[in-house]
PDB file of C-alpha atoms in Angstrom:
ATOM      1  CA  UNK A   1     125.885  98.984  51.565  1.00  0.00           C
ATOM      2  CA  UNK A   2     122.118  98.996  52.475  1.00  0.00           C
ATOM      3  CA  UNK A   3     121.262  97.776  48.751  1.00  0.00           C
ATOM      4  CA  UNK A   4     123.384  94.453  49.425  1.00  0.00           C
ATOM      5  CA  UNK A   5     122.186  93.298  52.628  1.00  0.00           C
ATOM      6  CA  UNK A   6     125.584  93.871  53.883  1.00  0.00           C
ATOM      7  CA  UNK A   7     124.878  94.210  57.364  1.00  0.00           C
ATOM      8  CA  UNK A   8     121.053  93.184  57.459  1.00  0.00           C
ATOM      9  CA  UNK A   9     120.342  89.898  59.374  1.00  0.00           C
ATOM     10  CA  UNK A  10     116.662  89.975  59.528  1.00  0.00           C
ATOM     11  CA  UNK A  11     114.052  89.860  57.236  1.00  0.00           C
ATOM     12  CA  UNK A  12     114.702  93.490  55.704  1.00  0.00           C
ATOM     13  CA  UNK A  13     117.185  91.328  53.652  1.00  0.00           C
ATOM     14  CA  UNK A  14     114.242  90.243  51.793  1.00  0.00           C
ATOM     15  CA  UNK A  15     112.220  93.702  50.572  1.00  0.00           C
ATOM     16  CA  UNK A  16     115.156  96.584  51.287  1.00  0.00           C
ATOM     17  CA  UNK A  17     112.732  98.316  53.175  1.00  0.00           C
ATOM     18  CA  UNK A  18     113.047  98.637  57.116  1.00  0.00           C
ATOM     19  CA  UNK A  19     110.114  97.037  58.946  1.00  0.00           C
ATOM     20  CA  UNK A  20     108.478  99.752  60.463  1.00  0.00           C
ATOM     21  CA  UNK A  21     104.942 100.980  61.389  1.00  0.00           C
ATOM     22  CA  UNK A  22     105.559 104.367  59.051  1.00  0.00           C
ATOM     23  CA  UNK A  23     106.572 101.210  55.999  1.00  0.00           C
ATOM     24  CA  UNK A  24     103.405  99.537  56.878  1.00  0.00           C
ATOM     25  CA  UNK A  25     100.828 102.095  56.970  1.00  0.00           C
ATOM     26  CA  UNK A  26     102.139 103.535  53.889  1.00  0.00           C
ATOM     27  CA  UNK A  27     102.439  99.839  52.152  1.00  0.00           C
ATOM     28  CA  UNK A  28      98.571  99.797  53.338  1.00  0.00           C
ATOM     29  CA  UNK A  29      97.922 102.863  51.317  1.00  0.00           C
ATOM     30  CA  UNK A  30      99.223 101.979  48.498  1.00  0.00           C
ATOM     31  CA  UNK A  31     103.268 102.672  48.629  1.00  0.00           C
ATOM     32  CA  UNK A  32     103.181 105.684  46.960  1.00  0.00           C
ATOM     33  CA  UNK A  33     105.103 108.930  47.878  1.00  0.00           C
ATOM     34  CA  UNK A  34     102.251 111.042  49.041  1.00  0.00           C
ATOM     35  CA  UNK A  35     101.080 107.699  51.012  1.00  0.00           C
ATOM     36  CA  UNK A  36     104.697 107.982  52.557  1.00  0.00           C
ATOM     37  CA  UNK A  37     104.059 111.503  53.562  1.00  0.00           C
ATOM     38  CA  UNK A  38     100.686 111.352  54.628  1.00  0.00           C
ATOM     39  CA  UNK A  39     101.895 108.388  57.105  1.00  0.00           C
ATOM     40  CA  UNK A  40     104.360 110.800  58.117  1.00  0.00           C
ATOM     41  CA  UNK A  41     102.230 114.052  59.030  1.00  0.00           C
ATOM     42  CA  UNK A  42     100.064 111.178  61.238  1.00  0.00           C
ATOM     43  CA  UNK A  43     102.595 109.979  63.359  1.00  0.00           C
ATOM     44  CA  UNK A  44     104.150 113.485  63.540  1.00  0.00           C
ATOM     45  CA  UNK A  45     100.196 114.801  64.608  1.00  0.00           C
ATOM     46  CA  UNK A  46     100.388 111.894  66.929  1.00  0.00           C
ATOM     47  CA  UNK A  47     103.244 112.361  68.514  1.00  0.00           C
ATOM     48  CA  UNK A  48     102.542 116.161  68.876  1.00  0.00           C
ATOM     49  CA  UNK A  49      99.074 115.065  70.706  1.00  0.00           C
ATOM     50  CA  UNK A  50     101.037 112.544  72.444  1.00  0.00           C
ATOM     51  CA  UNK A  51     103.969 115.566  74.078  1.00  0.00           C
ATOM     52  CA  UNK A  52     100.643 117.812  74.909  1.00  0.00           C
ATOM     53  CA  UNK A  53      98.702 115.274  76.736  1.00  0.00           C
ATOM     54  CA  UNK A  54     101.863 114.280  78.984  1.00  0.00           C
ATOM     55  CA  UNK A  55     103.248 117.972  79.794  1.00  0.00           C
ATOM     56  CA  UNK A  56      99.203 118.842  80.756  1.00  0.00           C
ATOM     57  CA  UNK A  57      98.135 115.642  82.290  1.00  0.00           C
ATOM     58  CA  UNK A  58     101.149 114.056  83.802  1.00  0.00           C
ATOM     59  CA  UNK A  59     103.238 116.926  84.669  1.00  0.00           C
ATOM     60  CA  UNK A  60     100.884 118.952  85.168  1.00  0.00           C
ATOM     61  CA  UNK A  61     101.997 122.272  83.174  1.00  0.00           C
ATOM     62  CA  UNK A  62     100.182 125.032  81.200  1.00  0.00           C
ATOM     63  CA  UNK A  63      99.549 124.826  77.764  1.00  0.00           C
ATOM     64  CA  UNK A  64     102.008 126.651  76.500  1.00  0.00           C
ATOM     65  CA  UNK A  65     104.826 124.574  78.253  1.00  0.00           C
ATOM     66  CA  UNK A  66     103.439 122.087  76.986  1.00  0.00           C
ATOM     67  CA  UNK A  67     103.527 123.758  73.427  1.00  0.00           C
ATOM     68  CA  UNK A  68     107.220 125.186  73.744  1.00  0.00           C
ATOM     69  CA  UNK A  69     107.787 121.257  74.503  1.00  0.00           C
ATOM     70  CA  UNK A  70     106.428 120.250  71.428  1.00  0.00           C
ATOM     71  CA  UNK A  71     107.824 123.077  69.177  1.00  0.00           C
ATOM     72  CA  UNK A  72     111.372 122.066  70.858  1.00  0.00           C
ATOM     73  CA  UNK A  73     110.856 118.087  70.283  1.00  0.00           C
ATOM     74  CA  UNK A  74     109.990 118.891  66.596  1.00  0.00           C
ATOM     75  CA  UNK A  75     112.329 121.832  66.042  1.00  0.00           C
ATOM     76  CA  UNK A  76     115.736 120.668  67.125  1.00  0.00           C
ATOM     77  CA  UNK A  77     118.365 119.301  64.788  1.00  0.00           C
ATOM     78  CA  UNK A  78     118.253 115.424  64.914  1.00  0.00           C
ATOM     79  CA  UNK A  79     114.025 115.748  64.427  1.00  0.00           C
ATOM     80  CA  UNK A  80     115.133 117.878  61.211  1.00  0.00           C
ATOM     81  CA  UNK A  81     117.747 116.438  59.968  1.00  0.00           C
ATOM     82  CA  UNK A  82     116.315 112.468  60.281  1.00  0.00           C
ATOM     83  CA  UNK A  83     112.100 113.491  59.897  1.00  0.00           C
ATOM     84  CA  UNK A  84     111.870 110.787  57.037  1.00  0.00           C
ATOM     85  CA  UNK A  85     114.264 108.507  57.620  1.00  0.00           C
ATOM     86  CA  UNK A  86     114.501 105.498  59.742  1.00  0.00           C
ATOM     87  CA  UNK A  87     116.715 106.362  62.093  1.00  0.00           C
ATOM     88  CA  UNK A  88     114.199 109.287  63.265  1.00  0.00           C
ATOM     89  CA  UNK A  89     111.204 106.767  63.672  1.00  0.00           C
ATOM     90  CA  UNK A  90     112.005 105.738  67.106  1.00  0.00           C
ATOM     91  CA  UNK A  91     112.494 109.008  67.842  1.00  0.00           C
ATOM     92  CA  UNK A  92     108.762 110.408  66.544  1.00  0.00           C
ATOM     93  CA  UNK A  93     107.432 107.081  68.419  1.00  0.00           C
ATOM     94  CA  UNK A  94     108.391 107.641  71.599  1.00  0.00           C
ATOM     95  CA  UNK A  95     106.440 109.940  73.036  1.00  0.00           C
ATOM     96  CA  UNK A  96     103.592 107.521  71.965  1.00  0.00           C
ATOM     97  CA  UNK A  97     104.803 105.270  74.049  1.00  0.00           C
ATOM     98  CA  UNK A  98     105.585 107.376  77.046  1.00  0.00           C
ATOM     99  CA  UNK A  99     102.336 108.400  77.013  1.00  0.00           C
ATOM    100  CA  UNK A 100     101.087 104.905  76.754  1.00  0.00           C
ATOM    101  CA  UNK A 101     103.323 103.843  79.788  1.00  0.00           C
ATOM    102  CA  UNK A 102     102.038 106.701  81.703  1.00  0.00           C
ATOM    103  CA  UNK A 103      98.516 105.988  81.283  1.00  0.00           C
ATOM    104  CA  UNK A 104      99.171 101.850  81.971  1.00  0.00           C
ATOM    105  CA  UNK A 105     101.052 102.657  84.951  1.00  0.00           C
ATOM    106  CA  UNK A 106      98.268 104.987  87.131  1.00  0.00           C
ATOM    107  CA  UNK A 107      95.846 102.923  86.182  1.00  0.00           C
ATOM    108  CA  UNK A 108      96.614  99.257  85.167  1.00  0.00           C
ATOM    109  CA  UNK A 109      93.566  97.993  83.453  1.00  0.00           C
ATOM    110  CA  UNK A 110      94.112  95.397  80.098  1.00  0.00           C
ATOM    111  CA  UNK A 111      93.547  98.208  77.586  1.00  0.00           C
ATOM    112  CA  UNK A 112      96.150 100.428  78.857  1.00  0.00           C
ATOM    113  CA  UNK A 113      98.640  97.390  78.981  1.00  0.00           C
ATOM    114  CA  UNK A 114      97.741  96.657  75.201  1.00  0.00           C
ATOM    115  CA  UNK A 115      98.153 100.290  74.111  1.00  0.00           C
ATOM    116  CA  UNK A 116     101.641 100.047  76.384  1.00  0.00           C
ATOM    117  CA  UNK A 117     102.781  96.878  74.423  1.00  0.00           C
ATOM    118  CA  UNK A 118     101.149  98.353  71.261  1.00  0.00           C
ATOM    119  CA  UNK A 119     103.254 101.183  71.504  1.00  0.00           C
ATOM    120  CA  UNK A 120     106.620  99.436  72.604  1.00  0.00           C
ATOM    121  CA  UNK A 121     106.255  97.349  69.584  1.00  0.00           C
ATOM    122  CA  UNK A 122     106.032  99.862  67.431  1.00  0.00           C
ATOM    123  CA  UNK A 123     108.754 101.826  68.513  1.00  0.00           C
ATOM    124  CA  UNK A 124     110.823  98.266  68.683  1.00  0.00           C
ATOM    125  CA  UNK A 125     109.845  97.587  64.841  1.00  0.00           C
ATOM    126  CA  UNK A 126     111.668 100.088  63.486  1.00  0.00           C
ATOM    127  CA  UNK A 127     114.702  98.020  63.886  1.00  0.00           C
ATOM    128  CA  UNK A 128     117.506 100.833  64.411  1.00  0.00           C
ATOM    129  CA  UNK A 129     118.413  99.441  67.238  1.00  0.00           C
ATOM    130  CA  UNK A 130     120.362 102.306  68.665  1.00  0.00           C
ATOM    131  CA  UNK A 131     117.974 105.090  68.445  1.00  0.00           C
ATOM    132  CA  UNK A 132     115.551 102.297  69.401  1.00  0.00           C
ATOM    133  CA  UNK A 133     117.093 101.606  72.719  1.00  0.00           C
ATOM    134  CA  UNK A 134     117.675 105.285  73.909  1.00  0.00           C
ATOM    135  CA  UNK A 135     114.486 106.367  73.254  1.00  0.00           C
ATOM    136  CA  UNK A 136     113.152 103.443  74.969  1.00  0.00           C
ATOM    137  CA  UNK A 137     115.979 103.935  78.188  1.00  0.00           C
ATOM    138  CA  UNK A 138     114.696 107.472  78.307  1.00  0.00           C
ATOM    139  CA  UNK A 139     110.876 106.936  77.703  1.00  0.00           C
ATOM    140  CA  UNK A 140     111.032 104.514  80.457  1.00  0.00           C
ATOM    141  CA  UNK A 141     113.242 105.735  83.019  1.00  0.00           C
ATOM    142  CA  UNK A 142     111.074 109.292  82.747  1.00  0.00           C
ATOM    143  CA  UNK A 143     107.485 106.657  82.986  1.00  0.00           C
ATOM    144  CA  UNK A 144     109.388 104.750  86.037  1.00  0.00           C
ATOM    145  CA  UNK A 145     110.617 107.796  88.062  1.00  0.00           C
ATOM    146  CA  UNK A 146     107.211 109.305  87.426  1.00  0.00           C
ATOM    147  CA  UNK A 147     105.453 106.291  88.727  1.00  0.00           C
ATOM    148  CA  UNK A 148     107.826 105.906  91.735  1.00  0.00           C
ATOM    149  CA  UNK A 149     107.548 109.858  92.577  1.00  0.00           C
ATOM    150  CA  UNK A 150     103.651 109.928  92.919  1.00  0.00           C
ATOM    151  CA  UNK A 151     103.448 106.154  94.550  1.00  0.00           C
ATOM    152  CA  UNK A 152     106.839 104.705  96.046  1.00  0.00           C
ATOM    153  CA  UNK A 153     104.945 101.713  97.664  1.00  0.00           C
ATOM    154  CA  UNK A 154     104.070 100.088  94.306  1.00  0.00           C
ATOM    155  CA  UNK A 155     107.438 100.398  93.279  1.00  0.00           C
ATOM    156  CA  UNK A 156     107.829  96.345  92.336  1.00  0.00           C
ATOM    157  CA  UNK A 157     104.816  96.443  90.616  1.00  0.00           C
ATOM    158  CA  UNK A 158     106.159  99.588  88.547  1.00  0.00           C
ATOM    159  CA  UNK A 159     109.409  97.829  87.619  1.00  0.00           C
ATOM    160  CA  UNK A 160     107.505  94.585  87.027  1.00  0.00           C
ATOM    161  CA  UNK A 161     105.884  96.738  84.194  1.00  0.00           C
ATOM    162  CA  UNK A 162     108.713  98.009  82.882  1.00  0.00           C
ATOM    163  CA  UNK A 163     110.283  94.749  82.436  1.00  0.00           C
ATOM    164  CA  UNK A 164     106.873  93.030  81.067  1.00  0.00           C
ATOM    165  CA  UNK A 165     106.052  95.598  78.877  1.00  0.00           C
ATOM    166  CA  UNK A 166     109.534  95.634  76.558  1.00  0.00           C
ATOM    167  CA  UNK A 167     109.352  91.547  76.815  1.00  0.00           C
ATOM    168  CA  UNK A 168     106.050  91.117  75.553  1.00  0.00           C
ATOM    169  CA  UNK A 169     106.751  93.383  72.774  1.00  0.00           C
ATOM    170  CA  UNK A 170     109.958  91.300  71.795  1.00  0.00           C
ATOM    171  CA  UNK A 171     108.135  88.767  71.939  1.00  0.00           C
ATOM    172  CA  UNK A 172     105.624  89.321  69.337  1.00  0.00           C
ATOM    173  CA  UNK A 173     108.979  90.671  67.478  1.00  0.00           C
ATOM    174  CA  UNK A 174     110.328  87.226  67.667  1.00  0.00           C
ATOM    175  CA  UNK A 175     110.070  86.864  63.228  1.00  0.00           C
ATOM    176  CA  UNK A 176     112.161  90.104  62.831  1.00  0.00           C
ATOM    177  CA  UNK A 177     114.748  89.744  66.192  1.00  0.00           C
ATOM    178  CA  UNK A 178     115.712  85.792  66.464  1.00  0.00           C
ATOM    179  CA  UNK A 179     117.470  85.846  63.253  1.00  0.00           C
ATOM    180  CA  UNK A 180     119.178  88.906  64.102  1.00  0.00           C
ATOM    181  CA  UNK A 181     119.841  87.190  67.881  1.00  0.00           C
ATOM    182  CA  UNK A 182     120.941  83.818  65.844  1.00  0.00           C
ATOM    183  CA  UNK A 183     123.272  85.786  63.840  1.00  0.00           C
ATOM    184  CA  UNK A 184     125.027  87.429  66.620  1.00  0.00           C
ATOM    185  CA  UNK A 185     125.494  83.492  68.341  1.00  0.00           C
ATOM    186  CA  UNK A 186     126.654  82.273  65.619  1.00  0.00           C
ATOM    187  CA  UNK A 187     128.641  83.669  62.899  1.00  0.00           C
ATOM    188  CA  UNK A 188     129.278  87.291  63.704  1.00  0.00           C
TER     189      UNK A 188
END
């Protein structure tokens, strides 16, 4: 029963709202329903930039595979059914943050790492953990095998920075995971 806290262990107990970026921006804007929306249609514009700038740059295909990629992503049934809902968040987020690990990993300036953790902490503060983590185990096995493919002698570095990257950004999610971690050692 979400309207209990039945279930909830971190600080979503508190405002029955899940702590994501799509919660924030539209809190920013004033909470209302087109601010919801409007928050929406960005990260949806986002993440459609995001899918175009990957298939062109980083895989190097034509526009229109790279179009029919981005008409599939938004077109199949889980983006549908789940568009406004938490449990599609992580979804819409991550290919922001394969793009972002693309870009840190060919060329591994500060910038790039912040968008990379920027990124990875968004898509981590949506708190559905399960979409969450399978986004993230396919974002960054694609990033990783991609990295290792076009330079196999950097290949510690690579997995250095897909280790760092997802511990950083729990890191700075310490306030919304620990109690969830404490809970788990404790009493569940």
């Amino acid at each position: 029963d979400p309207y209990s806290a039945a279930g909830s262990l971190g600080p979503e107990v508190l405002v029955d709202l899940k702590f994501s970026p799509i919660t924030l921006v539209s809190a920013l804007f004033g909470g209302s329903a087109a601010a919801f929306s409007f928050s929406l249609i960005g990260l949806f514009v986002l993440s459609a930039y995001c899918i175009l700038r990957t298939f062109t740059t980083y895989l190097e295909l034509s526009l229109e595979a790279a179009l029919a990629a981005a008409a599939i992503f938004f077109l199949n049934g889980f983006a549908l059914a789940n568009f406004d809902e938490v449990i599609g968040q992580p979804y819409f987020l991550a290919p922001l943050v394969l793009h972002a690990m693309l870009i840190f990993t060919n060329r591994q300036i500060p910038w790039n790492a912040v968008l990379a953790v920027a990124a990875t902490t968004a898509l981590l503060s949506t708190t559905f953990t399960p979409t969450a983590v399978l986004a993230l185990i396919v974002v960054y096995s694609i990033s990783l095998s991609l990295g290792l493919a076009r330079t196999f002698d950097r290949k510690r570095r690579l997995v250095a920075i897909h280790v760092v990257i997802p511990s950083i950004s729990l890191l700075l999610l310490a306030f919304l995971y620990l109690p969830i971690f404490d809970a788990f050692g404790t009493y569940l």
